[in-house]
Amino acid sequence: ESTRLNPRYTFSNFIVGQSNRLAHAGCLAVAENPGLSYNPLFVYGGVGLGKTHLLHAIGNRVAQDQRRTLYVSAETFANELINAIRTRSTEEFRAKYRTIDVLLLDDVQFLIGKERTQEEFFHTFNALHSTGKQIVLSCDRPPRALSALEDRLRSRLGWGLIADVQPPDFETRMAILRAKAEAAGVYASDDVLAFV
């Protein structure tokens, strides 16, 4: 089954700046030693700051080592659970999520208000963590700010490294734009990049 990874998102094309240095370092450490470094790894920050890129970069790196890796949004996780309940295939659902080596779950905030999904993810988290499998999560806020999540789940989200991604400074934004222009084969002067 597909890992759902975007091959374009790698560590080599992620621009590192002061705003994302800790998150990048944590993700790289996890990619090099899944299940051993920072488990779980929780990356949070605003929209468009690179969280999803980092999750895919981890997945693409560990997949090279033939590790069973799955990237999934929390919304997809919830929808697949609903479908499994409807079709009476929860055992297959559990086998899919609890037998992988690296789970990359994006947009954890989507679990808020979904009690059955939280319950299922709680047990999936425990199954993976207890067998030394890596869990990487992204969210728009830190675990302590997810007050609508069950306490036991929120507690587990904070067991490993919690790293934030802040909006990039001017120099990092320029480096990002320059890298994107080069990748697209487009020349743009510094004045144009600064304007953008």
PDB file of N, CA and C in Angstrom, residues 130-164:
ATOM      1  N   SER A 130       4.960   1.315  22.386  1.00  0.00           N
ATOM      2  CA  SER A 130       5.438   0.211  23.234  1.00  0.00           C
ATOM      3  C   SER A 130       6.323  -0.774  22.476  1.00  0.00           C
ATOM      4  N   THR A 131       6.239  -0.762  21.149  1.00  0.00           N
ATOM      5  CA  THR A 131       7.090  -1.656  20.354  1.00  0.00           C
ATOM      6  C   THR A 131       8.247  -0.915  19.703  1.00  0.00           C
ATOM      7  N   GLY A 132       8.486   0.330  20.130  1.00  0.00           N
ATOM      8  CA  GLY A 132       9.631   1.091  19.636  1.00  0.00           C
ATOM      9  C   GLY A 132       9.454   1.652  18.239  1.00  0.00           C
ATOM     10  N   LYS A 133       8.233   1.760  17.786  1.00  0.00           N
ATOM     11  CA  LYS A 133       7.967   2.350  16.471  1.00  0.00           C
ATOM     12  C   LYS A 133       7.866   3.861  16.615  1.00  0.00           C
ATOM     13  N   GLN A 134       8.232   4.580  15.569  1.00  0.00           N
ATOM     14  CA  GLN A 134       8.298   6.041  15.624  1.00  0.00           C
ATOM     15  C   GLN A 134       6.944   6.669  15.319  1.00  0.00           C
ATOM     16  N   ILE A 135       6.607   7.709  16.077  1.00  0.00           N
ATOM     17  CA  ILE A 135       5.401   8.495  15.870  1.00  0.00           C
ATOM     18  C   ILE A 135       5.822   9.954  15.715  1.00  0.00           C
ATOM     19  N   VAL A 136       5.379  10.567  14.616  1.00  0.00           N
ATOM     20  CA  VAL A 136       5.654  11.984  14.379  1.00  0.00           C
ATOM     21  C   VAL A 136       4.317  12.658  14.125  1.00  0.00           C
ATOM     22  N   LEU A 137       4.095  13.772  14.811  1.00  0.00           N
ATOM     23  CA  LEU A 137       2.810  14.466  14.731  1.00  0.00           C
ATOM     24  C   LEU A 137       3.032  15.926  14.396  1.00  0.00           C
ATOM     25  N   SER A 138       2.079  16.494  13.671  1.00  0.00           N
ATOM     26  CA  SER A 138       2.112  17.942  13.459  1.00  0.00           C
ATOM     27  C   SER A 138       0.773  18.516  13.884  1.00  0.00           C
ATOM     28  N   CYS A 139       0.814  19.785  14.254  1.00  0.00           N
ATOM     29  CA  CYS A 139      -0.389  20.439  14.757  1.00  0.00           C
ATOM     30  C   CYS A 139      -0.222  21.944  14.607  1.00  0.00           C
ATOM     31  N   ASP A 140      -1.320  22.659  14.746  1.00  0.00           N
ATOM     32  CA  ASP A 140      -1.246  24.110  14.660  1.00  0.00           C
ATOM     33  C   ASP A 140      -0.965  24.759  16.019  1.00  0.00           C
ATOM     34  N   ARG A 141      -0.881  23.943  17.079  1.00  0.00           N
ATOM     35  CA  ARG A 141      -0.602  24.467  18.418  1.00  0.00           C
ATOM     36  C   ARG A 141       0.065  23.378  19.257  1.00  0.00           C
ATOM     37  N   PRO A 142       0.696  23.734  20.371  1.00  0.00           N
ATOM     38  CA  PRO A 142       1.372  22.727  21.194  1.00  0.00           C
ATOM     39  C   PRO A 142       0.362  21.840  21.924  1.00  0.00           C
ATOM     40  N   PRO A 143       0.805  20.669  22.402  1.00  0.00           N
ATOM     41  CA  PRO A 143      -0.115  19.746  23.075  1.00  0.00           C
ATOM     42  C   PRO A 143      -0.863  20.378  24.247  1.00  0.00           C
ATOM     43  N   ARG A 144      -0.198  21.199  25.037  1.00  0.00           N
ATOM     44  CA  ARG A 144      -0.852  21.792  26.203  1.00  0.00           C
ATOM     45  C   ARG A 144      -2.028  22.681  25.825  1.00  0.00           C
ATOM     46  N   ALA A 145      -2.045  23.176  24.581  1.00  0.00           N
ATOM     47  CA  ALA A 145      -3.127  24.049  24.119  1.00  0.00           C
ATOM     48  C   ALA A 145      -4.289  23.251  23.513  1.00  0.00           C
ATOM     49  N   LEU A 146      -4.165  21.938  23.476  1.00  0.00           N
ATOM     50  CA  LEU A 146      -5.230  21.080  22.928  1.00  0.00           C
ATOM     51  C   LEU A 146      -6.131  20.613  24.064  1.00  0.00           C
ATOM     52  N   SER A 147      -6.683  21.551  24.795  1.00  0.00           N
ATOM     53  CA  SER A 147      -7.439  21.231  26.000  1.00  0.00           C
ATOM     54  C   SER A 147      -8.675  20.379  25.731  1.00  0.00           C
ATOM     55  N   ALA A 148      -9.184  20.381  24.507  1.00  0.00           N
ATOM     56  CA  ALA A 148     -10.369  19.578  24.190  1.00  0.00           C
ATOM     57  C   ALA A 148     -10.028  18.113  23.916  1.00  0.00           C
ATOM     58  N   LEU A 149      -8.730  17.778  23.854  1.00  0.00           N
ATOM     59  CA  LEU A 149      -8.342  16.367  23.713  1.00  0.00           C
ATOM     60  C   LEU A 149      -8.384  15.698  25.082  1.00  0.00           C
ATOM     61  N   GLU A 150      -8.594  14.393  25.071  1.00  0.00           N
ATOM     62  CA  GLU A 150      -8.550  13.634  26.323  1.00  0.00           C
ATOM     63  C   GLU A 150      -7.208  13.872  27.003  1.00  0.00           C
ATOM     64  N   ASP A 151      -7.219  14.000  28.324  1.00  0.00           N
ATOM     65  CA  ASP A 151      -5.991  14.265  29.075  1.00  0.00           C
ATOM     66  C   ASP A 151      -4.926  13.204  28.818  1.00  0.00           C
ATOM     67  N   ARG A 152      -5.322  11.943  28.785  1.00  0.00           N
ATOM     68  CA  ARG A 152      -4.341  10.865  28.625  1.00  0.00           C
ATOM     69  C   ARG A 152      -3.674  10.926  27.257  1.00  0.00           C
ATOM     70  N   LEU A 153      -4.410  11.346  26.230  1.00  0.00           N
ATOM     71  CA  LEU A 153      -3.832  11.481  24.903  1.00  0.00           C
ATOM     72  C   LEU A 153      -2.938  12.712  24.837  1.00  0.00           C
ATOM     73  N   ARG A 154      -3.415  13.818  25.359  1.00  0.00           N
ATOM     74  CA  ARG A 154      -2.617  15.052  25.364  1.00  0.00           C
ATOM     75  C   ARG A 154      -1.298  14.836  26.106  1.00  0.00           C
ATOM     76  N   SER A 155      -1.346  14.081  27.190  1.00  0.00           N
ATOM     77  CA  SER A 155      -0.134  13.776  27.944  1.00  0.00           C
ATOM     78  C   SER A 155       0.877  13.015  27.082  1.00  0.00           C
ATOM     79  N   ARG A 156       0.417  12.029  26.342  1.00  0.00           N
ATOM     80  CA  ARG A 156       1.307  11.226  25.510  1.00  0.00           C
ATOM     81  C   ARG A 156       1.933  12.047  24.376  1.00  0.00           C
ATOM     82  N   LEU A 157       1.189  13.004  23.865  1.00  0.00           N
ATOM     83  CA  LEU A 157       1.717  13.823  22.771  1.00  0.00           C
ATOM     84  C   LEU A 157       2.952  14.607  23.207  1.00  0.00           C
ATOM     85  N   GLY A 158       3.071  14.853  24.503  1.00  0.00           N
ATOM     86  CA  GLY A 158       4.201  15.608  25.019  1.00  0.00           C
ATOM     87  C   GLY A 158       5.332  14.765  25.564  1.00  0.00           C
ATOM     88  N   TRP A 159       5.305  13.461  25.367  1.00  0.00           N
ATOM     89  CA  TRP A 159       6.344  12.585  25.913  1.00  0.00           C
ATOM     90  C   TRP A 159       7.719  12.809  25.292  1.00  0.00           C
ATOM     91  N   GLY A 160       7.769  13.171  24.039  1.00  0.00           N
ATOM     92  CA  GLY A 160       9.054  13.303  23.342  1.00  0.00           C
ATOM     93  C   GLY A 160       9.441  14.762  23.177  1.00  0.00           C
ATOM     94  N   LEU A 161       9.995  15.062  22.023  1.00  0.00           N
ATOM     95  CA  LEU A 161      10.398  16.433  21.718  1.00  0.00           C
ATOM     96  C   LEU A 161       9.211  17.205  21.146  1.00  0.00           C
ATOM     97  N   ILE A 162       9.006  18.407  21.656  1.00  0.00           N
ATOM     98  CA  ILE A 162       7.998  19.320  21.123  1.00  0.00           C
ATOM     99  C   ILE A 162       8.761  20.481  20.511  1.00  0.00           C
ATOM    100  N   ALA A 163       8.608  20.658  19.195  1.00  0.00           N
ATOM    101  CA  ALA A 163       9.362  21.687  18.481  1.00  0.00           C
ATOM    102  C   ALA A 163       8.410  22.583  17.702  1.00  0.00           C
ATOM    103  N   ASP A 164       8.605  23.878  17.830  1.00  0.00           N
ATOM    104  CA  ASP A 164       7.741  24.793  17.090  1.00  0.00           C
ATOM    105  C   ASP A 164       8.439  25.313  15.842  1.00  0.00           C
TER     106      ASP A 164
END
